[in-house]
mmCIF file with all atom_site columns, C-alpha atoms in Angstrom:
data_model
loop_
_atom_site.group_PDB
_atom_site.id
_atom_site.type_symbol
_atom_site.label_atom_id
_atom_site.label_alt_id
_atom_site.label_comp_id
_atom_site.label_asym_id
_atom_site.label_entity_id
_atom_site.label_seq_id
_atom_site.pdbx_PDB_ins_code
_atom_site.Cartn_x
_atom_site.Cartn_y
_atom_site.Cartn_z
_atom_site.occupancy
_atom_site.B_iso_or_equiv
_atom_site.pdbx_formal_charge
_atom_site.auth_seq_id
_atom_site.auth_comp_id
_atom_site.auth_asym_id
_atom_site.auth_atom_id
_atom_site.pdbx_PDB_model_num
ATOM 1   C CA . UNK A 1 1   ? -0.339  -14.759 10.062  1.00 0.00 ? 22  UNK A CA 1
ATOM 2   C CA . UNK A 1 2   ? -2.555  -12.006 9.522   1.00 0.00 ? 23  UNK A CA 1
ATOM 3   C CA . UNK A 1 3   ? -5.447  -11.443 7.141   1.00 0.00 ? 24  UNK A CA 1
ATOM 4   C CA . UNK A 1 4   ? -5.569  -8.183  4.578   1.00 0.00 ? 25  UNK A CA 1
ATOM 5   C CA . UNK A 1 5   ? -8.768  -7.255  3.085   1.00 0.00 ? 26  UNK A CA 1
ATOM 6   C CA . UNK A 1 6   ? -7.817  -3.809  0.843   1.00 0.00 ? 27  UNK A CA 1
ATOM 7   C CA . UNK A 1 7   ? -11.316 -1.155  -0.199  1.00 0.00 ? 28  UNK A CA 1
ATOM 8   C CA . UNK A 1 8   ? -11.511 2.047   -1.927  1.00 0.00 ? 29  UNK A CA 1
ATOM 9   C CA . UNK A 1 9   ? -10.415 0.960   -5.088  1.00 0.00 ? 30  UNK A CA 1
ATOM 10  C CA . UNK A 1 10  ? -12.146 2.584   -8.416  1.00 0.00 ? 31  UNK A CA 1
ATOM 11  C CA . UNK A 1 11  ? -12.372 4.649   -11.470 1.00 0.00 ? 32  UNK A CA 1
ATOM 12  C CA . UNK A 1 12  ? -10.923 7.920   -11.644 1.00 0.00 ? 33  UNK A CA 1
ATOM 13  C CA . UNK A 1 13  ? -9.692  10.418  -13.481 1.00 0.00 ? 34  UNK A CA 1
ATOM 14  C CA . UNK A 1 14  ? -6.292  12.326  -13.812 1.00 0.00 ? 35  UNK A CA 1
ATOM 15  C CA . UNK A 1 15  ? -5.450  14.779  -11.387 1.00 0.00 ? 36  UNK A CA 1
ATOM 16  C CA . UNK A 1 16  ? -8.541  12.582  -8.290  1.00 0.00 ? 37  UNK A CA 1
ATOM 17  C CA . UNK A 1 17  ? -7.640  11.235  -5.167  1.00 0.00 ? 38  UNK A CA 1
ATOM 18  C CA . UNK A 1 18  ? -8.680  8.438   -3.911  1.00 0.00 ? 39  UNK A CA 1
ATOM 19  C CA . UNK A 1 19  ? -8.197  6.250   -0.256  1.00 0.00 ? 40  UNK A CA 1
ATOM 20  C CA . UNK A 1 20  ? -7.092  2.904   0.122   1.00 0.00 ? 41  UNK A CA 1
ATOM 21  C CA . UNK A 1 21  ? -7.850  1.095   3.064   1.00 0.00 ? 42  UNK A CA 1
ATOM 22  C CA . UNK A 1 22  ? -6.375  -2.351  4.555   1.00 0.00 ? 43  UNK A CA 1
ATOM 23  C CA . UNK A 1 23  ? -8.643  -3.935  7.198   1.00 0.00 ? 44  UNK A CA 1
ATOM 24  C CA . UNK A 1 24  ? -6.728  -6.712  8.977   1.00 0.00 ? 45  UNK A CA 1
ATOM 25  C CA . UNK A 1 25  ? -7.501  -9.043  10.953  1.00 0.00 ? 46  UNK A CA 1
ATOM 26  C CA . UNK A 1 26  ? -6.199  -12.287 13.175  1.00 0.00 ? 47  UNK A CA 1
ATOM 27  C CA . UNK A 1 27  ? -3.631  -10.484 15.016  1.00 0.00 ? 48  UNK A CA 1
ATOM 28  C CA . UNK A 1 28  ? -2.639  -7.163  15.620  1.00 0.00 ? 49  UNK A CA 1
ATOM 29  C CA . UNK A 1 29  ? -0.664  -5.133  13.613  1.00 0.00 ? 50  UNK A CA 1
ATOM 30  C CA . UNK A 1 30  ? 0.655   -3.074  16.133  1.00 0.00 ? 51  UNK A CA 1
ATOM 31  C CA . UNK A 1 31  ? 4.669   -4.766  15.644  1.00 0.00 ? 52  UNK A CA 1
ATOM 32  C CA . UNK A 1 32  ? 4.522   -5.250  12.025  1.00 0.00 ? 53  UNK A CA 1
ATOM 33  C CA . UNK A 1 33  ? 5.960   -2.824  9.611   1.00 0.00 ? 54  UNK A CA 1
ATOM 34  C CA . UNK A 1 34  ? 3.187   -2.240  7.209   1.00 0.00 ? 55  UNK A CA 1
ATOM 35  C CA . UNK A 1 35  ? 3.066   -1.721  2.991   1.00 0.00 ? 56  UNK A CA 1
ATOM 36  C CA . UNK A 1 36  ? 1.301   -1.236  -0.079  1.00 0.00 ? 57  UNK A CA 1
ATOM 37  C CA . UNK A 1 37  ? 2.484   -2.569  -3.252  1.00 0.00 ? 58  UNK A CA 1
ATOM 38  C CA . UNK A 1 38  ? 1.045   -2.482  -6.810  1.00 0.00 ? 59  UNK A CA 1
ATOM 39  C CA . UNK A 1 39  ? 1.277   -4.405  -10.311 1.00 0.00 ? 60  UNK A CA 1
ATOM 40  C CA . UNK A 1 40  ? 0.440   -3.404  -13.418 1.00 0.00 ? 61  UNK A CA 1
ATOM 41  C CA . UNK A 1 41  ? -0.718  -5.432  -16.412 1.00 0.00 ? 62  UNK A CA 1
ATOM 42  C CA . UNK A 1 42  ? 2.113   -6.768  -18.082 1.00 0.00 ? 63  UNK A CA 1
ATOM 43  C CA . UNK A 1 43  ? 5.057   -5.452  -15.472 1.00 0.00 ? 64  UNK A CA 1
ATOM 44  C CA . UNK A 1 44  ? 5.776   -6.855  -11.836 1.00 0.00 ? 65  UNK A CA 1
ATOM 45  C CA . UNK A 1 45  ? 4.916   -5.980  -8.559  1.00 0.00 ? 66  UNK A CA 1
ATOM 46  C CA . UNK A 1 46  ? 6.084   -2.241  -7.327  1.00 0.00 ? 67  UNK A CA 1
ATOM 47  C CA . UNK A 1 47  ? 6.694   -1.432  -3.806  1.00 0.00 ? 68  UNK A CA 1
ATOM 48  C CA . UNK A 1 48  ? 4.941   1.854   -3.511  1.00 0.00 ? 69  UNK A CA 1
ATOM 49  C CA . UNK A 1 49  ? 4.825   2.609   0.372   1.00 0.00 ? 70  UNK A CA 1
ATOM 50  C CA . UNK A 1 50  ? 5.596   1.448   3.727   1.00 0.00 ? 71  UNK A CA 1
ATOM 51  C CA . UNK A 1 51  ? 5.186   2.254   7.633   1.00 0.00 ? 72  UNK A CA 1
ATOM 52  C CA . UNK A 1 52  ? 7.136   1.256   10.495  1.00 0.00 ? 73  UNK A CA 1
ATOM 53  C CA . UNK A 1 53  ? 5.529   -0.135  13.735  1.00 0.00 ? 74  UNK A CA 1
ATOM 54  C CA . UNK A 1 54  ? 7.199   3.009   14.692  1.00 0.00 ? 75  UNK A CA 1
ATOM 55  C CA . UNK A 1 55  ? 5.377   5.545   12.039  1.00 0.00 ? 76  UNK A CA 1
ATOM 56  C CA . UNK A 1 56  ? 8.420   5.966   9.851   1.00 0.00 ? 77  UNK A CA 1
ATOM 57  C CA . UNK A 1 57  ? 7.669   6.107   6.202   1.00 0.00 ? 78  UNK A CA 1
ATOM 58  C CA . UNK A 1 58  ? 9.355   5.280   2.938   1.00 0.00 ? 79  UNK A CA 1
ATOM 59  C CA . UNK A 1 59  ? 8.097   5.781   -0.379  1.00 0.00 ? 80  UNK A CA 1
ATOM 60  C CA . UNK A 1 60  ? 8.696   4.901   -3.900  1.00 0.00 ? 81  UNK A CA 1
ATOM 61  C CA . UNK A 1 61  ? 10.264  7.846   -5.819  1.00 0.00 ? 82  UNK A CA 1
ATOM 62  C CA . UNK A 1 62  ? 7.559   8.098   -8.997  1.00 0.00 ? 83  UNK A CA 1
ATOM 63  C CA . UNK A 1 63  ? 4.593   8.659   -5.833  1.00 0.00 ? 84  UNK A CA 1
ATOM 64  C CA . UNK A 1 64  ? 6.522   10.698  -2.952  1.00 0.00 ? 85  UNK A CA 1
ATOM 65  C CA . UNK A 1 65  ? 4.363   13.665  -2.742  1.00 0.00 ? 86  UNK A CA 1
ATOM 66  C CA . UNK A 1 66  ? 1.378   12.725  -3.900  1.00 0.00 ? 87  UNK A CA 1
ATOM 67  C CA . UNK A 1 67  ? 0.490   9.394   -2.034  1.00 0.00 ? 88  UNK A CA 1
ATOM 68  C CA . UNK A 1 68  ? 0.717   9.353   1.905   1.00 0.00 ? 89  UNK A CA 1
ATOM 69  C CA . UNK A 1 69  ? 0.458   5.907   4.105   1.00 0.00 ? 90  UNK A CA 1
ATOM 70  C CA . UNK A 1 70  ? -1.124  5.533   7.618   1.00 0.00 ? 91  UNK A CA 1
ATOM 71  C CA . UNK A 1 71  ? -1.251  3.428   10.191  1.00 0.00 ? 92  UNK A CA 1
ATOM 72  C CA . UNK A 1 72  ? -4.065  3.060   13.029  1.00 0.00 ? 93  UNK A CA 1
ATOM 73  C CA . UNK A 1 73  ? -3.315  0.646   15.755  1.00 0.00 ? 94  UNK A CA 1
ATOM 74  C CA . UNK A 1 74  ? -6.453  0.955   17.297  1.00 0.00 ? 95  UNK A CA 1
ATOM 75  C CA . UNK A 1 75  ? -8.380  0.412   14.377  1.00 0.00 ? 96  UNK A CA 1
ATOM 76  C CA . UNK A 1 76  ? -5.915  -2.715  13.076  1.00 0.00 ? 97  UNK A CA 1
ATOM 77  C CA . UNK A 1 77  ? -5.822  -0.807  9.585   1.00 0.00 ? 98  UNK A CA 1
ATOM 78  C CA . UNK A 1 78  ? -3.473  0.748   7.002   1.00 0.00 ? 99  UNK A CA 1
ATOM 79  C CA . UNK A 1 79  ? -4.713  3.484   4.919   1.00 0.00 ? 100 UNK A CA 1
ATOM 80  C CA . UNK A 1 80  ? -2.986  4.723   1.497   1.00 0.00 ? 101 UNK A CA 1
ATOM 81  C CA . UNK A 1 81  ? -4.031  8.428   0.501   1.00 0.00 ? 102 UNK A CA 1
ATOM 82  C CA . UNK A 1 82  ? -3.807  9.112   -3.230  1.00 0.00 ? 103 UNK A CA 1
ATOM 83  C CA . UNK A 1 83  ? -3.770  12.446  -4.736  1.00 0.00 ? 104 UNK A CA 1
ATOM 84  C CA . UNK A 1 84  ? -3.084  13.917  -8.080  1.00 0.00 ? 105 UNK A CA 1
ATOM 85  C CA . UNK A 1 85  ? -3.884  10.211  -9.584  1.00 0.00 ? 106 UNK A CA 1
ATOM 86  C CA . UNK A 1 86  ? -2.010  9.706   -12.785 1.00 0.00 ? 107 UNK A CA 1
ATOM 87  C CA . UNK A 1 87  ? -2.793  7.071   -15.585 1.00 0.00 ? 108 UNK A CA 1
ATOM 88  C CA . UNK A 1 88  ? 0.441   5.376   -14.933 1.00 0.00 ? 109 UNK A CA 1
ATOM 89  C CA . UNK A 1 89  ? -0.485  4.926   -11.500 1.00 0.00 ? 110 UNK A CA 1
ATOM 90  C CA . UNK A 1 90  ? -3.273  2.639   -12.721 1.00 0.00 ? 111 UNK A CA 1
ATOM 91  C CA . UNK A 1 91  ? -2.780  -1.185  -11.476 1.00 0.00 ? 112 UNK A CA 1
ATOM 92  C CA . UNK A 1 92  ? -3.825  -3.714  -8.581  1.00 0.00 ? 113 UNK A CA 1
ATOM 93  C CA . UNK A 1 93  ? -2.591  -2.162  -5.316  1.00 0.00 ? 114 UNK A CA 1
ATOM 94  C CA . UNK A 1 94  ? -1.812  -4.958  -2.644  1.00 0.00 ? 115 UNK A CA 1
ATOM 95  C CA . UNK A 1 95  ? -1.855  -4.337  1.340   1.00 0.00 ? 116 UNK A CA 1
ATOM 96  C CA . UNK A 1 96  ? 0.898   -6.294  2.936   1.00 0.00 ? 117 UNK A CA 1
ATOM 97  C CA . UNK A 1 97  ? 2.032   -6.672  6.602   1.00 0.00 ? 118 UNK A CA 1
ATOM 98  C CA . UNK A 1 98  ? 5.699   -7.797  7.967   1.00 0.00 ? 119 UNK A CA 1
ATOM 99  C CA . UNK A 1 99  ? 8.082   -5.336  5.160   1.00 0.00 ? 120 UNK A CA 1
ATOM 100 C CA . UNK A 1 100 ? 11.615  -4.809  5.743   1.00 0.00 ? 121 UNK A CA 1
ATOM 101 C CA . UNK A 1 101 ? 13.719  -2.505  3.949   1.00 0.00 ? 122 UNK A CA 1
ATOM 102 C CA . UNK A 1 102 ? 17.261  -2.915  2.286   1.00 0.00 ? 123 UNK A CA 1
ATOM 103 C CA . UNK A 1 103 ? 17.801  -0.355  -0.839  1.00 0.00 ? 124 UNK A CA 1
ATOM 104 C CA . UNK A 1 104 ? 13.853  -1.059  -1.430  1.00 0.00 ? 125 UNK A CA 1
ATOM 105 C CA . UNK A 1 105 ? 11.088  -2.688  0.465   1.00 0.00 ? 126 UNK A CA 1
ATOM 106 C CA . UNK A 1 106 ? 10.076  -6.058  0.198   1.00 0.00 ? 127 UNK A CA 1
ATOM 107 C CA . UNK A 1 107 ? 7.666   -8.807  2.416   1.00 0.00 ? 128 UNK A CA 1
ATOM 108 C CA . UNK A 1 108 ? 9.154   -10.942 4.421   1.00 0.00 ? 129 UNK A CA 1
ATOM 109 C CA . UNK A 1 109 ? 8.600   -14.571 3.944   1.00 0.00 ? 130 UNK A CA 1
ATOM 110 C CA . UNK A 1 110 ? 6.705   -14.839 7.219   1.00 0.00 ? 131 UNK A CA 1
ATOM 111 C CA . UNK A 1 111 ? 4.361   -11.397 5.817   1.00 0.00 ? 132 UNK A CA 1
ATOM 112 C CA . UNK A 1 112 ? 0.979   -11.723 4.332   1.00 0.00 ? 133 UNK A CA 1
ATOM 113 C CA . UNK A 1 113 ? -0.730  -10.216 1.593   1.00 0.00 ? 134 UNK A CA 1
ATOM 114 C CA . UNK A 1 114 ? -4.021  -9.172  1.151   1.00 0.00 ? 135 UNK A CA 1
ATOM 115 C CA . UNK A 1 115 ? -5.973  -9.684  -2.492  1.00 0.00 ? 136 UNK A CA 1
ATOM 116 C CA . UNK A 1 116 ? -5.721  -6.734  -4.221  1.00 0.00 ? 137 UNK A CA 1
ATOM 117 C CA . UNK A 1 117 ? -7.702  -3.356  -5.234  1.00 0.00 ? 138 UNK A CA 1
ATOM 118 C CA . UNK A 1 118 ? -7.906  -2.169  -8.634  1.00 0.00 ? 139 UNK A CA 1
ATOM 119 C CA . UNK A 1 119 ? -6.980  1.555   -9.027  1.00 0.00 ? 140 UNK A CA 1
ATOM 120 C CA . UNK A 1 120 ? -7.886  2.882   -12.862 1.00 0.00 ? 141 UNK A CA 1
ATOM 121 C CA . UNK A 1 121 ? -7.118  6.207   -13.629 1.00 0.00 ? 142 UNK A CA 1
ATOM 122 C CA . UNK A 1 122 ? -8.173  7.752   -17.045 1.00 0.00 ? 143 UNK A CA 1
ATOM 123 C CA . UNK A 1 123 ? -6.408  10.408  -18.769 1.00 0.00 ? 144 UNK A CA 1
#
């Protein structure tokens, strides 16, 4: 399996951007399809985006627009761009390697999952 460590989590306010980045490590992550997730307190974990091996991307309706996921092979990381930063977009966003897709996105049982940034955004 492969190890996620997620940075550039923080404070914000509404209307910031911020970068997420997902350093992995133990294998490449060249074949995997690649994804961020997110919970909030009190609700259940949200896909929000997710990358092909191939670069194709899929996005949770309440971010399309604003956030934007990348991939760099070379590097073995997986970057989440946020802009216009809402308060609702406020939880713990989770890197995770080895999605598939069917309706939404989801890990598969042989993916991994890093430990989590916190994103708060203040009104």
């Amino acid at each position: 399996q492969v190890q996620l460590v997620e940075s550039g989590g923080g404070l914000v306010q509404a209307g910031d951007s911020l970068r997420l980045s997902c350093a992995a490590s133990g294998r490449t992550i060249s074949s995997y399809s690649m994804g961020w997730f997110r919970q909030a307190p009190g609700k259940e974990r949200e896909f929000v985006a997710r990358i092909s091996f191939a670069g194709n991307t899929n996005y949770a309706d309440s971010v399309k627009g604003r956030f934007t996921i990348s991939r760099d092979n070379m590097k073995n990381t997986v970057s989440l761009q946020m802009n216009n930063l809402k308060p609702e977009d406020t939880a713990v966003y989770y890197c995770a390697a080895d999605l598939a897709c069917s309706g939404t996105c989801y890990v598969r049982s042989t993916g991994s999952w890093g430990q989590g940034t916190q994103v708060t955004v203040s009104s």
